[in-house]
JSON list of C-alpha atoms in Angstrom, two decimals:
[
{"chain": "A", "resi": 1, "resn": "UNK", "atom": "CA", "xyz": [-0.02, 0.02, -0.05]},
{"chain": "A", "resi": 2, "resn": "UNK", "atom": "CA", "xyz": [3.08, 2.24, 0.18]},
{"chain": "A", "resi": 3, "resn": "UNK", "atom": "CA", "xyz": [2.76, 4.43, 3.21]},
{"chain": "A", "resi": 4, "resn": "UNK", "atom": "CA", "xyz": [-1.13, 4.73, 3.32]},
{"chain": "A", "resi": 5, "resn": "UNK", "atom": "CA", "xyz": [-3.20, 3.32, 6.05]},
{"chain": "A", "resi": 6, "resn": "UNK", "atom": "CA", "xyz": [-6.71, 2.20, 5.07]},
{"chain": "A", "resi": 7, "resn": "UNK", "atom": "CA", "xyz": [-9.53, 2.21, 7.61]},
{"chain": "A", "resi": 8, "resn": "UNK", "atom": "CA", "xyz": [-12.18, -0.52, 7.63]},
{"chain": "A", "resi": 9, "resn": "UNK", "atom": "CA", "xyz": [-15.67, 0.94, 8.17]},
{"chain": "A", "resi": 10, "resn": "UNK", "atom": "CA", "xyz": [-18.27, -2.01, 8.31]},
{"chain": "A", "resi": 11, "resn": "UNK", "atom": "CA", "xyz": [-21.77, -0.94, 7.40]},
{"chain": "A", "resi": 12, "resn": "UNK", "atom": "CA", "xyz": [-24.25, -2.82, 9.52]},
{"chain": "A", "resi": 13, "resn": "UNK", "atom": "CA", "xyz": [-27.16, -4.54, 7.97]},
{"chain": "A", "resi": 14, "resn": "UNK", "atom": "CA", "xyz": [-30.53, -2.89, 8.34]},
{"chain": "A", "resi": 15, "resn": "UNK", "atom": "CA", "xyz": [-32.37, -3.89, 11.61]},
{"chain": "A", "resi": 16, "resn": "UNK", "atom": "CA", "xyz": [-34.72, -6.79, 11.32]},
{"chain": "A", "resi": 17, "resn": "UNK", "atom": "CA", "xyz": [-37.52, -5.02, 12.95]},
{"chain": "A", "resi": 18, "resn": "UNK", "atom": "CA", "xyz": [-38.57, -1.37, 12.09]},
{"chain": "A", "resi": 19, "resn": "UNK", "atom": "CA", "xyz": [-36.10, -0.52, 9.25]},
{"chain": "A", "resi": 20, "resn": "UNK", "atom": "CA", "xyz": [-35.74, 3.32, 8.60]},
{"chain": "A", "resi": 21, "resn": "UNK", "atom": "CA", "xyz": [-37.90, 4.78, 5.82]},
{"chain": "A", "resi": 22, "resn": "UNK", "atom": "CA", "xyz": [-36.21, 5.19, 2.49]},
{"chain": "A", "resi": 23, "resn": "UNK", "atom": "CA", "xyz": [-34.52, 8.47, 1.96]},
{"chain": "A", "resi": 24, "resn": "UNK", "atom": "CA", "xyz": [-35.20, 10.81, -0.92]},
{"chain": "A", "resi": 25, "resn": "UNK", "atom": "CA", "xyz": [-32.76, 13.72, -1.41]},
{"chain": "A", "resi": 26, "resn": "UNK", "atom": "CA", "xyz": [-34.70, 17.08, -1.69]},
{"chain": "A", "resi": 27, "resn": "UNK", "atom": "CA", "xyz": [-33.04, 18.17, -4.98]},
{"chain": "A", "resi": 28, "resn": "UNK", "atom": "CA", "xyz": [-33.26, 14.76, -6.81]},
{"chain": "A", "resi": 29, "resn": "UNK", "atom": "CA", "xyz": [-36.29, 13.21, -8.10]},
{"chain": "A", "resi": 30, "resn": "UNK", "atom": "CA", "xyz": [-34.41, 9.93, -8.98]},
{"chain": "A", "resi": 31, "resn": "UNK", "atom": "CA", "xyz": [-34.30, 6.70, -7.16]},
{"chain": "A", "resi": 32, "resn": "UNK", "atom": "CA", "xyz": [-34.90, 6.45, -3.49]},
{"chain": "A", "resi": 33, "resn": "UNK", "atom": "CA", "xyz": [-31.81, 6.07, -1.36]},
{"chain": "A", "resi": 34, "resn": "UNK", "atom": "CA", "xyz": [-31.49, 4.51, 2.06]},
{"chain": "A", "resi": 35, "resn": "UNK", "atom": "CA", "xyz": [-29.67, 6.45, 4.74]},
{"chain": "A", "resi": 36, "resn": "UNK", "atom": "CA", "xyz": [-26.57, 4.84, 6.13]},
{"chain": "A", "resi": 37, "resn": "UNK", "atom": "CA", "xyz": [-24.89, 5.65, 9.38]},
{"chain": "A", "resi": 38, "resn": "UNK", "atom": "CA", "xyz": [-21.13, 5.37, 9.52]},
{"chain": "A", "resi": 39, "resn": "UNK", "atom": "CA", "xyz": [-19.44, 5.13, 12.89]},
{"chain": "A", "resi": 40, "resn": "UNK", "atom": "CA", "xyz": [-15.69, 5.52, 13.22]},
{"chain": "A", "resi": 41, "resn": "UNK", "atom": "CA", "xyz": [-13.80, 5.08, 16.59]},
{"chain": "A", "resi": 42, "resn": "UNK", "atom": "CA", "xyz": [-10.87, 7.57, 16.68]},
{"chain": "A", "resi": 43, "resn": "UNK", "atom": "CA", "xyz": [-9.12, 5.76, 19.39]},
{"chain": "A", "resi": 44, "resn": "UNK", "atom": "CA", "xyz": [-8.87, 1.96, 19.64]},
{"chain": "A", "resi": 45, "resn": "UNK", "atom": "CA", "xyz": [-9.59, 0.04, 22.88]},
{"chain": "A", "resi": 46, "resn": "UNK", "atom": "CA", "xyz": [-5.97, -0.12, 23.90]},
{"chain": "A", "resi": 47, "resn": "UNK", "atom": "CA", "xyz": [-5.45, 3.67, 23.50]},
{"chain": "A", "resi": 48, "resn": "UNK", "atom": "CA", "xyz": [-8.74, 4.24, 25.48]},
{"chain": "A", "resi": 49, "resn": "UNK", "atom": "CA", "xyz": [-7.56, 1.99, 28.23]},
{"chain": "A", "resi": 50, "resn": "UNK", "atom": "CA", "xyz": [-4.14, 3.89, 28.46]},
{"chain": "A", "resi": 51, "resn": "UNK", "atom": "CA", "xyz": [-5.97, 7.28, 28.39]},
{"chain": "A", "resi": 52, "resn": "UNK", "atom": "CA", "xyz": [-8.30, 6.22, 31.23]},
{"chain": "A", "resi": 53, "resn": "UNK", "atom": "CA", "xyz": [-5.24, 4.83, 33.23]},
{"chain": "A", "resi": 54, "resn": "UNK", "atom": "CA", "xyz": [-3.24, 7.94, 32.68]},
{"chain": "A", "resi": 55, "resn": "UNK", "atom": "CA", "xyz": [-6.07, 10.14, 33.76]},
{"chain": "A", "resi": 56, "resn": "UNK", "atom": "CA", "xyz": [-6.88, 8.07, 36.90]},
{"chain": "A", "resi": 57, "resn": "UNK", "atom": "CA", "xyz": [-3.26, 7.95, 37.98]},
{"chain": "A", "resi": 58, "resn": "UNK", "atom": "CA", "xyz": [-2.47, 11.55, 37.19]},
{"chain": "A", "resi": 59, "resn": "UNK", "atom": "CA", "xyz": [1.07, 10.77, 36.04]},
{"chain": "A", "resi": 60, "resn": "UNK", "atom": "CA", "xyz": [1.77, 8.84, 39.27]},
{"chain": "A", "resi": 61, "resn": "UNK", "atom": "CA", "xyz": [1.92, 5.35, 37.78]},
{"chain": "A", "resi": 62, "resn": "UNK", "atom": "CA", "xyz": [1.67, 2.42, 40.30]},
{"chain": "A", "resi": 63, "resn": "UNK", "atom": "CA", "xyz": [4.97, 0.48, 40.64]},
{"chain": "A", "resi": 64, "resn": "UNK", "atom": "CA", "xyz": [3.86, -2.50, 38.49]},
{"chain": "A", "resi": 65, "resn": "UNK", "atom": "CA", "xyz": [2.97, -0.19, 35.51]},
{"chain": "A", "resi": 66, "resn": "UNK", "atom": "CA", "xyz": [5.42, 2.59, 35.88]},
{"chain": "A", "resi": 67, "resn": "UNK", "atom": "CA", "xyz": [7.97, 3.05, 33.13]},
{"chain": "A", "resi": 68, "resn": "UNK", "atom": "CA", "xyz": [10.12, 4.84, 35.77]},
{"chain": "A", "resi": 69, "resn": "UNK", "atom": "CA", "xyz": [10.25, 2.49, 38.85]},
{"chain": "A", "resi": 70, "resn": "UNK", "atom": "CA", "xyz": [13.69, 3.18, 40.57]},
{"chain": "A", "resi": 71, "resn": "UNK", "atom": "CA", "xyz": [16.27, 5.81, 40.26]},
{"chain": "A", "resi": 72, "resn": "UNK", "atom": "CA", "xyz": [19.70, 5.11, 41.66]},
{"chain": "A", "resi": 73, "resn": "UNK", "atom": "CA", "xyz": [21.44, 8.38, 42.79]},
{"chain": "A", "resi": 74, "resn": "UNK", "atom": "CA", "xyz": [25.22, 8.31, 43.79]},
{"chain": "A", "resi": 75, "resn": "UNK", "atom": "CA", "xyz": [26.15, 10.95, 46.44]},
{"chain": "A", "resi": 76, "resn": "UNK", "atom": "CA", "xyz": [29.51, 11.61, 44.79]},
{"chain": "A", "resi": 77, "resn": "UNK", "atom": "CA", "xyz": [31.39, 10.54, 41.70]},
{"chain": "A", "resi": 78, "resn": "UNK", "atom": "CA", "xyz": [33.61, 8.20, 43.65]},
{"chain": "A", "resi": 79, "resn": "UNK", "atom": "CA", "xyz": [30.70, 5.88, 44.35]},
{"chain": "A", "resi": 80, "resn": "UNK", "atom": "CA", "xyz": [29.38, 5.83, 40.84]},
{"chain": "A", "resi": 81, "resn": "UNK", "atom": "CA", "xyz": [30.79, 2.34, 40.32]},
{"chain": "A", "resi": 82, "resn": "UNK", "atom": "CA", "xyz": [28.74, 0.97, 43.28]},
{"chain": "A", "resi": 83, "resn": "UNK", "atom": "CA", "xyz": [25.69, 2.83, 41.99]},
{"chain": "A", "resi": 84, "resn": "UNK", "atom": "CA", "xyz": [26.13, 1.07, 38.57]},
{"chain": "A", "resi": 85, "resn": "UNK", "atom": "CA", "xyz": [26.36, -2.30, 40.39]},
{"chain": "A", "resi": 86, "resn": "UNK", "atom": "CA", "xyz": [23.03, -1.48, 42.19]},
{"chain": "A", "resi": 87, "resn": "UNK", "atom": "CA", "xyz": [21.33, -0.51, 38.93]},
{"chain": "A", "resi": 88, "resn": "UNK", "atom": "CA", "xyz": [22.67, -3.82, 37.27]},
{"chain": "A", "resi": 89, "resn": "UNK", "atom": "CA", "xyz": [21.25, -5.80, 40.23]},
{"chain": "A", "resi": 90, "resn": "UNK", "atom": "CA", "xyz": [17.83, -4.11, 39.85]},
{"chain": "A", "resi": 91, "resn": "UNK", "atom": "CA", "xyz": [17.71, -4.56, 36.17]},
{"chain": "A", "resi": 92, "resn": "UNK", "atom": "CA", "xyz": [18.70, -8.14, 36.60]},
{"chain": "A", "resi": 93, "resn": "UNK", "atom": "CA", "xyz": [15.69, -8.44, 38.86]},
{"chain": "A", "resi": 94, "resn": "UNK", "atom": "CA", "xyz": [13.39, -7.25, 36.14]},
{"chain": "A", "resi": 95, "resn": "UNK", "atom": "CA", "xyz": [12.91, -3.69, 37.40]},
{"chain": "A", "resi": 96, "resn": "UNK", "atom": "CA", "xyz": [13.23, -0.50, 35.38]},
{"chain": "A", "resi": 97, "resn": "UNK", "atom": "CA", "xyz": [16.19, 1.26, 37.06]},
{"chain": "A", "resi": 98, "resn": "UNK", "atom": "CA", "xyz": [17.91, 4.34, 35.93]},
{"chain": "A", "resi": 99, "resn": "UNK", "atom": "CA", "xyz": [21.06, 6.02, 37.16]},
{"chain": "A", "resi": 100, "resn": "UNK", "atom": "CA", "xyz": [21.65, 9.92, 37.60]},
{"chain": "A", "resi": 101, "resn": "UNK", "atom": "CA", "xyz": [25.28, 10.10, 37.40]},
{"chain": "A", "resi": 102, "resn": "UNK", "atom": "CA", "xyz": [25.59, 13.83, 36.61]},
{"chain": "A", "resi": 103, "resn": "UNK", "atom": "CA", "xyz": [28.69, 14.98, 38.46]},
{"chain": "A", "resi": 104, "resn": "UNK", "atom": "CA", "xyz": [27.66, 18.66, 38.26]},
{"chain": "A", "resi": 105, "resn": "UNK", "atom": "CA", "xyz": [24.45, 18.35, 40.15]},
{"chain": "A", "resi": 106, "resn": "UNK", "atom": "CA", "xyz": [23.92, 18.40, 43.93]},
{"chain": "A", "resi": 107, "resn": "UNK", "atom": "CA", "xyz": [22.45, 15.44, 45.81]},
{"chain": "A", "resi": 108, "resn": "UNK", "atom": "CA", "xyz": [19.34, 17.46, 46.58]},
{"chain": "A", "resi": 109, "resn": "UNK", "atom": "CA", "xyz": [18.78, 18.45, 43.03]},
{"chain": "A", "resi": 110, "resn": "UNK", "atom": "CA", "xyz": [19.13, 14.83, 41.82]},
{"chain": "A", "resi": 111, "resn": "UNK", "atom": "CA", "xyz": [16.56, 13.81, 44.42]},
{"chain": "A", "resi": 112, "resn": "UNK", "atom": "CA", "xyz": [14.19, 16.50, 43.46]},
{"chain": "A", "resi": 113, "resn": "UNK", "atom": "CA", "xyz": [14.59, 15.77, 39.75]},
{"chain": "A", "resi": 114, "resn": "UNK", "atom": "CA", "xyz": [13.74, 12.07, 40.40]},
{"chain": "A", "resi": 115, "resn": "UNK", "atom": "CA", "xyz": [10.69, 13.11, 42.43]},
{"chain": "A", "resi": 116, "resn": "UNK", "atom": "CA", "xyz": [9.36, 15.43, 39.69]},
{"chain": "A", "resi": 117, "resn": "UNK", "atom": "CA", "xyz": [10.05, 12.80, 37.15]},
{"chain": "A", "resi": 118, "resn": "UNK", "atom": "CA", "xyz": [7.74, 10.57, 39.25]},
{"chain": "A", "resi": 119, "resn": "UNK", "atom": "CA", "xyz": [10.09, 7.76, 39.92]},
{"chain": "A", "resi": 120, "resn": "UNK", "atom": "CA", "xyz": [8.38, 5.46, 42.48]},
{"chain": "A", "resi": 121, "resn": "UNK", "atom": "CA", "xyz": [11.70, 4.87, 44.50]},
{"chain": "A", "resi": 122, "resn": "UNK", "atom": "CA", "xyz": [15.00, 6.75, 44.76]},
{"chain": "A", "resi": 123, "resn": "UNK", "atom": "CA", "xyz": [17.95, 4.63, 46.04]},
{"chain": "A", "resi": 124, "resn": "UNK", "atom": "CA", "xyz": [20.67, 6.88, 47.20]},
{"chain": "A", "resi": 125, "resn": "UNK", "atom": "CA", "xyz": [24.07, 5.35, 47.57]},
{"chain": "A", "resi": 126, "resn": "UNK", "atom": "CA", "xyz": [27.32, 6.85, 49.16]},
{"chain": "A", "resi": 127, "resn": "UNK", "atom": "CA", "xyz": [30.46, 5.69, 50.80]},
{"chain": "A", "resi": 128, "resn": "UNK", "atom": "CA", "xyz": [28.64, 4.36, 53.93]},
{"chain": "A", "resi": 129, "resn": "UNK", "atom": "CA", "xyz": [26.18, 2.35, 51.68]},
{"chain": "A", "resi": 130, "resn": "UNK", "atom": "CA", "xyz": [28.94, 1.03, 49.54]},
{"chain": "A", "resi": 131, "resn": "UNK", "atom": "CA", "xyz": [30.96, -0.26, 52.56]},
{"chain": "A", "resi": 132, "resn": "UNK", "atom": "CA", "xyz": [27.97, -2.11, 54.10]},
{"chain": "A", "resi": 133, "resn": "UNK", "atom": "CA", "xyz": [26.24, -3.23, 50.78]},
{"chain": "A", "resi": 134, "resn": "UNK", "atom": "CA", "xyz": [23.18, -1.31, 51.46]},
{"chain": "A", "resi": 135, "resn": "UNK", "atom": "CA", "xyz": [21.06, 1.42, 49.87]},
{"chain": "A", "resi": 136, "resn": "UNK", "atom": "CA", "xyz": [19.12, 4.43, 51.34]},
{"chain": "A", "resi": 137, "resn": "UNK", "atom": "CA", "xyz": [15.55, 4.31, 50.17]},
{"chain": "A", "resi": 138, "resn": "UNK", "atom": "CA", "xyz": [13.33, 7.35, 49.47]},
{"chain": "A", "resi": 139, "resn": "UNK", "atom": "CA", "xyz": [9.81, 7.46, 48.01]},
{"chain": "A", "resi": 140, "resn": "UNK", "atom": "CA", "xyz": [8.40, 9.92, 45.43]},
{"chain": "A", "resi": 141, "resn": "UNK", "atom": "CA", "xyz": [6.48, 11.57, 48.36]},
{"chain": "A", "resi": 142, "resn": "UNK", "atom": "CA", "xyz": [9.73, 12.42, 49.80]},
{"chain": "A", "resi": 143, "resn": "UNK", "atom": "CA", "xyz": [9.52, 9.97, 52.62]},
{"chain": "A", "resi": 144, "resn": "UNK", "atom": "CA", "xyz": [12.75, 8.41, 53.84]},
{"chain": "A", "resi": 145, "resn": "UNK", "atom": "CA", "xyz": [12.36, 4.62, 54.37]},
{"chain": "A", "resi": 146, "resn": "UNK", "atom": "CA", "xyz": [15.89, 4.14, 55.74]},
{"chain": "A", "resi": 147, "resn": "UNK", "atom": "CA", "xyz": [18.94, 2.09, 54.88]},
{"chain": "A", "resi": 148, "resn": "UNK", "atom": "CA", "xyz": [18.57, -1.51, 53.99]},
{"chain": "A", "resi": 149, "resn": "UNK", "atom": "CA", "xyz": [20.54, -4.19, 52.37]},
{"chain": "A", "resi": 150, "resn": "UNK", "atom": "CA", "xyz": [20.15, -4.44, 48.56]},
{"chain": "A", "resi": 151, "resn": "UNK", "atom": "CA", "xyz": [18.99, -8.18, 48.37]},
{"chain": "A", "resi": 152, "resn": "UNK", "atom": "CA", "xyz": [15.79, -7.60, 50.62]},
{"chain": "A", "resi": 153, "resn": "UNK", "atom": "CA", "xyz": [15.14, -4.27, 48.84]},
{"chain": "A", "resi": 154, "resn": "UNK", "atom": "CA", "xyz": [15.10, -6.04, 45.46]},
{"chain": "A", "resi": 155, "resn": "UNK", "atom": "CA", "xyz": [12.83, -8.83, 46.71]},
{"chain": "A", "resi": 156, "resn": "UNK", "atom": "CA", "xyz": [10.43, -6.39, 48.30]},
{"chain": "A", "resi": 157, "resn": "UNK", "atom": "CA", "xyz": [10.20, -4.22, 45.10]},
{"chain": "A", "resi": 158, "resn": "UNK", "atom": "CA", "xyz": [9.55, -7.53, 43.08]},
{"chain": "A", "resi": 159, "resn": "UNK", "atom": "CA", "xyz": [6.84, -8.64, 45.49]},
{"chain": "A", "resi": 160, "resn": "UNK", "atom": "CA", "xyz": [5.14, -5.20, 45.32]},
{"chain": "A", "resi": 161, "resn": "UNK", "atom": "CA", "xyz": [5.36, -5.23, 41.47]},
{"chain": "A", "resi": 162, "resn": "UNK", "atom": "CA", "xyz": [4.14, -8.71, 41.16]},
{"chain": "A", "resi": 163, "resn": "UNK", "atom": "CA", "xyz": [1.30, -8.14, 43.58]},
{"chain": "A", "resi": 164, "resn": "UNK", "atom": "CA", "xyz": [0.26, -5.09, 41.51]},
{"chain": "A", "resi": 165, "resn": "UNK", "atom": "CA", "xyz": [-0.04, -2.93, 44.63]},
{"chain": "A", "resi": 166, "resn": "UNK", "atom": "CA", "xyz": [-1.55, 0.46, 43.73]},
{"chain": "A", "resi": 167, "resn": "UNK", "atom": "CA", "xyz": [0.47, 2.46, 46.50]},
{"chain": "A", "resi": 168, "resn": "UNK", "atom": "CA", "xyz": [3.71, 0.58, 46.78]},
{"chain": "A", "resi": 169, "resn": "UNK", "atom": "CA", "xyz": [5.54, 3.63, 48.22]},
{"chain": "A", "resi": 170, "resn": "UNK", "atom": "CA", "xyz": [3.21, 3.45, 51.35]},
{"chain": "A", "resi": 171, "resn": "UNK", "atom": "CA", "xyz": [3.42, -0.31, 51.65]},
{"chain": "A", "resi": 172, "resn": "UNK", "atom": "CA", "xyz": [7.26, -0.66, 51.38]}
]
């Protein structure tokens, strides 16, 4: 078809009971014509579903549906290697994890940027977290959950995602 999309518009058969009267155009004295109603859905069912979900969530997608689940934030450039390890572990566990390794940005600005981008969780790592193999957890509501080991954090995030919990940030 070469770049064109064709729409399929089915014309339903006339109703079995009570068909509409024949239509005669006012300017023509020719044959009688039957009116036909064409209905076209602008959005398909998948697009309508996504539109309803986006409107009901208000941009704050639940963890199981969010395209931006976790942001890993290193406190300083010297812990970026550990931050990349944390990101790799999260991605290996099936989570959408990003890394904010911008060396010219302050920690507070990185956290704020992740909150405004609606990441469900921010995992902040520094020298203390690297030494103990832990992460410091924050939610997008700016609630600090505390410092926990990476393995249990990964398992809990997977549990919340798989259970399709709507407010995973409060249940963590």
